[in-house]
GROMACS .gro file of C-alpha atoms in nm:
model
  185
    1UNK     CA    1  -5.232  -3.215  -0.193
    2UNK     CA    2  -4.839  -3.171  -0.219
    3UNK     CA    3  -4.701  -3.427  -0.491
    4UNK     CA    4  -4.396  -3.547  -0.216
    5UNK     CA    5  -4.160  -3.430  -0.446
    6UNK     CA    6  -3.886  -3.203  -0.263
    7UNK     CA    7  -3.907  -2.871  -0.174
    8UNK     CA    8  -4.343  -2.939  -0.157
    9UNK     CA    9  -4.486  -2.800   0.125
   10UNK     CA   10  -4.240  -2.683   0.433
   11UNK     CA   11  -3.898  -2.725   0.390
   12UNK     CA   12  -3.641  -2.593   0.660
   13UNK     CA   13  -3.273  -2.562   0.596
   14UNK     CA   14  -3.072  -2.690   0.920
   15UNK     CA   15  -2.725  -2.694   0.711
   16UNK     CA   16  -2.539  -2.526   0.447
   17UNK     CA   17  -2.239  -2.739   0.366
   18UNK     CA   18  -1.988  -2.692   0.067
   19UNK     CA   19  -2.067  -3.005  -0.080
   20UNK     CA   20  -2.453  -3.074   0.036
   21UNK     CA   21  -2.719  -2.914   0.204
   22UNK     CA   22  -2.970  -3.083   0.438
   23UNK     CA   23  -3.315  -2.991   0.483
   24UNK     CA   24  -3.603  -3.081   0.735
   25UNK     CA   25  -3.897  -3.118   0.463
   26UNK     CA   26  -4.294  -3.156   0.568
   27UNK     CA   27  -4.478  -3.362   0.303
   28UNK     CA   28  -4.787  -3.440   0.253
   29UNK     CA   29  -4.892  -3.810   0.188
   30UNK     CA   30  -5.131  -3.920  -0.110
   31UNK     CA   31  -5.408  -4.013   0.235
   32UNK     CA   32  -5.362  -3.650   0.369
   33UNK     CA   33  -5.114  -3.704   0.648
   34UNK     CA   34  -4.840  -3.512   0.662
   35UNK     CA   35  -4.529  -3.654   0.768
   36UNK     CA   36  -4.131  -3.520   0.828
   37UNK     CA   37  -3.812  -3.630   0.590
   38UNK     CA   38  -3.448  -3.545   0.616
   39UNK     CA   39  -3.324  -3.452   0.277
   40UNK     CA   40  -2.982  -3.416   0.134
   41UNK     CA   41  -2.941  -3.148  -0.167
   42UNK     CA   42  -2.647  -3.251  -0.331
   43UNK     CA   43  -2.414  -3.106  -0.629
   44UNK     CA   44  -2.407  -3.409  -0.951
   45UNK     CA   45  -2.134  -3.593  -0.909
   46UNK     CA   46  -1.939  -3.857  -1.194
   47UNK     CA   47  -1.783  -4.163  -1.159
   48UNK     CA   48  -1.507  -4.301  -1.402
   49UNK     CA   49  -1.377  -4.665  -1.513
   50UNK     CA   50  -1.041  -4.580  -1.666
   51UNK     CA   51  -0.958  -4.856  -1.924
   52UNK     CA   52  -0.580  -4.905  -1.995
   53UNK     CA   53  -0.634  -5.120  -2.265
   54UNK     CA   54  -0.594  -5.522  -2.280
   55UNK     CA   55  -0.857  -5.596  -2.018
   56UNK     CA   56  -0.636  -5.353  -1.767
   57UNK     CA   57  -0.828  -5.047  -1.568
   58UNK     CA   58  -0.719  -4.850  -1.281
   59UNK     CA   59  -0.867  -4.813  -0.962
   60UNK     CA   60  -0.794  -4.580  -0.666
   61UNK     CA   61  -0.752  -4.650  -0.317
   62UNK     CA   62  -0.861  -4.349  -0.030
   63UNK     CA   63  -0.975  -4.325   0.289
   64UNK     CA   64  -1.353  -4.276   0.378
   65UNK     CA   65  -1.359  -4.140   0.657
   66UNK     CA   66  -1.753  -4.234   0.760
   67UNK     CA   67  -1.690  -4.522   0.694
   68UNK     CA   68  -1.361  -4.538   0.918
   69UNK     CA   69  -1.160  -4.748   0.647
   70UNK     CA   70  -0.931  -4.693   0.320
   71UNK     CA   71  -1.168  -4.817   0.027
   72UNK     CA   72  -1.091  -4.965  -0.300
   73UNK     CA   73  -1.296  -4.691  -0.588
   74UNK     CA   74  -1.296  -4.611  -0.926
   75UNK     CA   75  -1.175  -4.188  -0.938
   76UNK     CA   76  -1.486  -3.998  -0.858
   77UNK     CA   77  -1.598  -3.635  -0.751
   78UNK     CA   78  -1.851  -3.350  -0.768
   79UNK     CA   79  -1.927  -3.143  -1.030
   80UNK     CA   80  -1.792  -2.783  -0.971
   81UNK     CA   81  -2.093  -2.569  -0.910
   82UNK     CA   82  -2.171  -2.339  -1.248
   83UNK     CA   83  -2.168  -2.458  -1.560
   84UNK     CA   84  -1.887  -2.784  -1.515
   85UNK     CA   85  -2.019  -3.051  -1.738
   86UNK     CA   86  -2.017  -3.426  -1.650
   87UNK     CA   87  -1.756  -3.496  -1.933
   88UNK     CA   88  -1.567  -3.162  -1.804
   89UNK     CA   89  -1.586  -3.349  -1.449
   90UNK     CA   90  -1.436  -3.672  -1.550
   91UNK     CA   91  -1.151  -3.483  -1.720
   92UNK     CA   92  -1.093  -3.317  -1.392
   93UNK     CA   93  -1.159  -3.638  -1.137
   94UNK     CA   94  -0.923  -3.847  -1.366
   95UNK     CA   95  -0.639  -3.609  -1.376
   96UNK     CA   96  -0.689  -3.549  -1.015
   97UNK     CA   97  -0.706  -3.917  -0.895
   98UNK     CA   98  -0.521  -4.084  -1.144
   99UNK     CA   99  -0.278  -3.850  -1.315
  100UNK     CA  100  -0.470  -3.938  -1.678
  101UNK     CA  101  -0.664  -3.766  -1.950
  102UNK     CA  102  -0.931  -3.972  -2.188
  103UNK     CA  103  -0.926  -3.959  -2.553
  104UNK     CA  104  -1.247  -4.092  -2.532
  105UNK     CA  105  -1.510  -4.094  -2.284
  106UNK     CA  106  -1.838  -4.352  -2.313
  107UNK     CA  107  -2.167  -4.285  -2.084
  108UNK     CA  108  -2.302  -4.615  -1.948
  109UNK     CA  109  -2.517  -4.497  -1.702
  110UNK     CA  110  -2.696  -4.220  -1.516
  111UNK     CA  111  -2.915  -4.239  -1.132
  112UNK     CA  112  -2.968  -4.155  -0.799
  113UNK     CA  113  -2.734  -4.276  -0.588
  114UNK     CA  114  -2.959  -4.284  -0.247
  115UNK     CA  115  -3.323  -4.157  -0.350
  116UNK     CA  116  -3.442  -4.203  -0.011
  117UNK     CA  117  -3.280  -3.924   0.146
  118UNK     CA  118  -3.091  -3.726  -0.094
  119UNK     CA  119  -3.125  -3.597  -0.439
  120UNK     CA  120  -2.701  -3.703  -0.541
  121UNK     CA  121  -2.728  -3.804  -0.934
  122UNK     CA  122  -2.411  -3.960  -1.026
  123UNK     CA  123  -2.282  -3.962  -1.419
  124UNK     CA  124  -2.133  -4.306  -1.496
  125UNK     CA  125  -1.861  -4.320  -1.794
  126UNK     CA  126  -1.570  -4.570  -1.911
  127UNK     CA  127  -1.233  -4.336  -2.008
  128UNK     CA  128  -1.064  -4.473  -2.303
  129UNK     CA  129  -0.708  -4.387  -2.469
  130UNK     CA  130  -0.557  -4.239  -2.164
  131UNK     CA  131  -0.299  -4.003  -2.132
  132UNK     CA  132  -0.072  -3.917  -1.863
  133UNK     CA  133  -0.150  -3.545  -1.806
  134UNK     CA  134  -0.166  -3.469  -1.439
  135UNK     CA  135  -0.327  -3.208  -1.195
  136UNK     CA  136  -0.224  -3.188  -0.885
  137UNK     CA  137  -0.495  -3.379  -0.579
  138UNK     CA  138  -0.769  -3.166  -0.341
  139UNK     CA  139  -0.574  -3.105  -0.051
  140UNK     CA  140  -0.744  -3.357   0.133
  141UNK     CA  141  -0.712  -3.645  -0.103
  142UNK     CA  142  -0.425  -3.910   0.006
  143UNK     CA  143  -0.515  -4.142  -0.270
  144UNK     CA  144  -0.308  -4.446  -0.410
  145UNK     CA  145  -0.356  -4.587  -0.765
  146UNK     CA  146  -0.345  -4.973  -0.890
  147UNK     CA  147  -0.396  -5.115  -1.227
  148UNK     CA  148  -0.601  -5.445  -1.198
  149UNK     CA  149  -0.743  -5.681  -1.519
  150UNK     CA  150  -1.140  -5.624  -1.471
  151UNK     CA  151  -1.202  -5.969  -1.404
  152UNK     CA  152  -1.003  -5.956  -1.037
  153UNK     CA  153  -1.157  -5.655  -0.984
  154UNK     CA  154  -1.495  -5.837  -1.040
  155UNK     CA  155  -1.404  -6.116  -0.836
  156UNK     CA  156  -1.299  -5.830  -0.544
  157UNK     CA  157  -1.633  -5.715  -0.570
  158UNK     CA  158  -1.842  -6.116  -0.477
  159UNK     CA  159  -1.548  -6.173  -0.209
  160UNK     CA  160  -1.606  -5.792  -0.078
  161UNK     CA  161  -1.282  -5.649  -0.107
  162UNK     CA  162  -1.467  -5.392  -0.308
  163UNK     CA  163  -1.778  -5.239  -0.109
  164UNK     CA  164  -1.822  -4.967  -0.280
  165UNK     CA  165  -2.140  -4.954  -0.440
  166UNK     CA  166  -2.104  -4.649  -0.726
  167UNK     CA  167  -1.791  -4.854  -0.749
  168UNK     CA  168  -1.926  -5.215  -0.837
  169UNK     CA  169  -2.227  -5.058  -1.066
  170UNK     CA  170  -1.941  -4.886  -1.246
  171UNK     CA  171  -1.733  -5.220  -1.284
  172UNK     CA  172  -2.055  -5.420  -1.355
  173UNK     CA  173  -2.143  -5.150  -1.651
  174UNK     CA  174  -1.821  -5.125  -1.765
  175UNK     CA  175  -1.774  -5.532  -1.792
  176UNK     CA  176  -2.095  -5.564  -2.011
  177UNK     CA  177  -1.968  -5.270  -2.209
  178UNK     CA  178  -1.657  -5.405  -2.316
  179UNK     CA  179  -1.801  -5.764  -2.363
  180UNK     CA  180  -2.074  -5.632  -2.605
  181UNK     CA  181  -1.834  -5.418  -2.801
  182UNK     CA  182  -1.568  -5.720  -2.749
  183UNK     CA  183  -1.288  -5.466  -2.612
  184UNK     CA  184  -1.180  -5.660  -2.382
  185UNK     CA  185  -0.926  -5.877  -2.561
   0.00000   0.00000   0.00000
């Protein structure tokens, strides 16, 4: 019996993307019956809460294009394939998005993003002591930076200005963060 984890049994590659891969995977049940599953393979990705200071962080606005609308995020990206780290990432992503460089970078969090159909783990941090040190946007990035206390940008989230949802974990984690370690004064 396969254990349904992926890549068990027949797997079939039907695309080879630069960010993801998706596969056409036959797995076998724990009652014998085998069944089909889409399957995204994707690279890890990061996502970043950059903390000005005095209850201040930045968030990005960009267009999404599945989505068909221009969503409020925190900076965010994919992991360059090799040997990138997750902290080497968030450098990267921040510079990128935001035009800043953390002093000091906290992990609050680490999952799947969408465990039902692909395999996407995202690394969740809070950037402290920024910088400006900038690198210039993916040529298909049109994004547009705001600085916003953390309590709007909680209150953006229940009145769904924010409908993001790596976006609102990030806020949420980053909220209880700087309440427990009172930073946010």
């Amino acid at each position: 019996m396969s254990n349904g984890k992926a890549g068990s049994g027949k797997s079939k590659l039907l695309y080879k993307g630069p960010v993801f891969n998706l596969f056409e995977d036959e797995i076998e049940l724990p009652n014998g019956r085998v069944i089909r599953r889409s399957r995204i393979e994707h690279r890890p990705t990061i996502g970043v809460v950059p903390y000005i200071g005095n209850g201040q962080i930045v968030l990005i606005r960009q267009h999404r294009h599945a989505v068909g609308a221009s969503l409020l995020e925190i900076p965010a990206g994919t992991m360059d394939k090799g040997d990138e780290s997750p902290e080497g990432c968030v450098q990267r992503e921040l510079a990128e998005e935001t035009g800043y460089r953390a002093g000091r970078l906290v992990k609050l969090f680490g999952g799947y993003l969408v465990p039902g159909y692909a395999d996407e783990f995202m690394h969740f941090f809070l950037a402290f002591d920024l910088v400006r040190a900038p690198l210039p946007p993916d040529e298909d990035e049109f994004i547009e930076t705001m600085t916003c206390p953390l309590p709007d940008a909680l209150r953006m989230i229940r009145d769904g200005r924010i409908v993001d949802s790596k976006t609102a974990l990030a806020l949420l984690l980053a909220s209880d963060y700087l309440r427990e370690n009172k930073a946010m004064r």
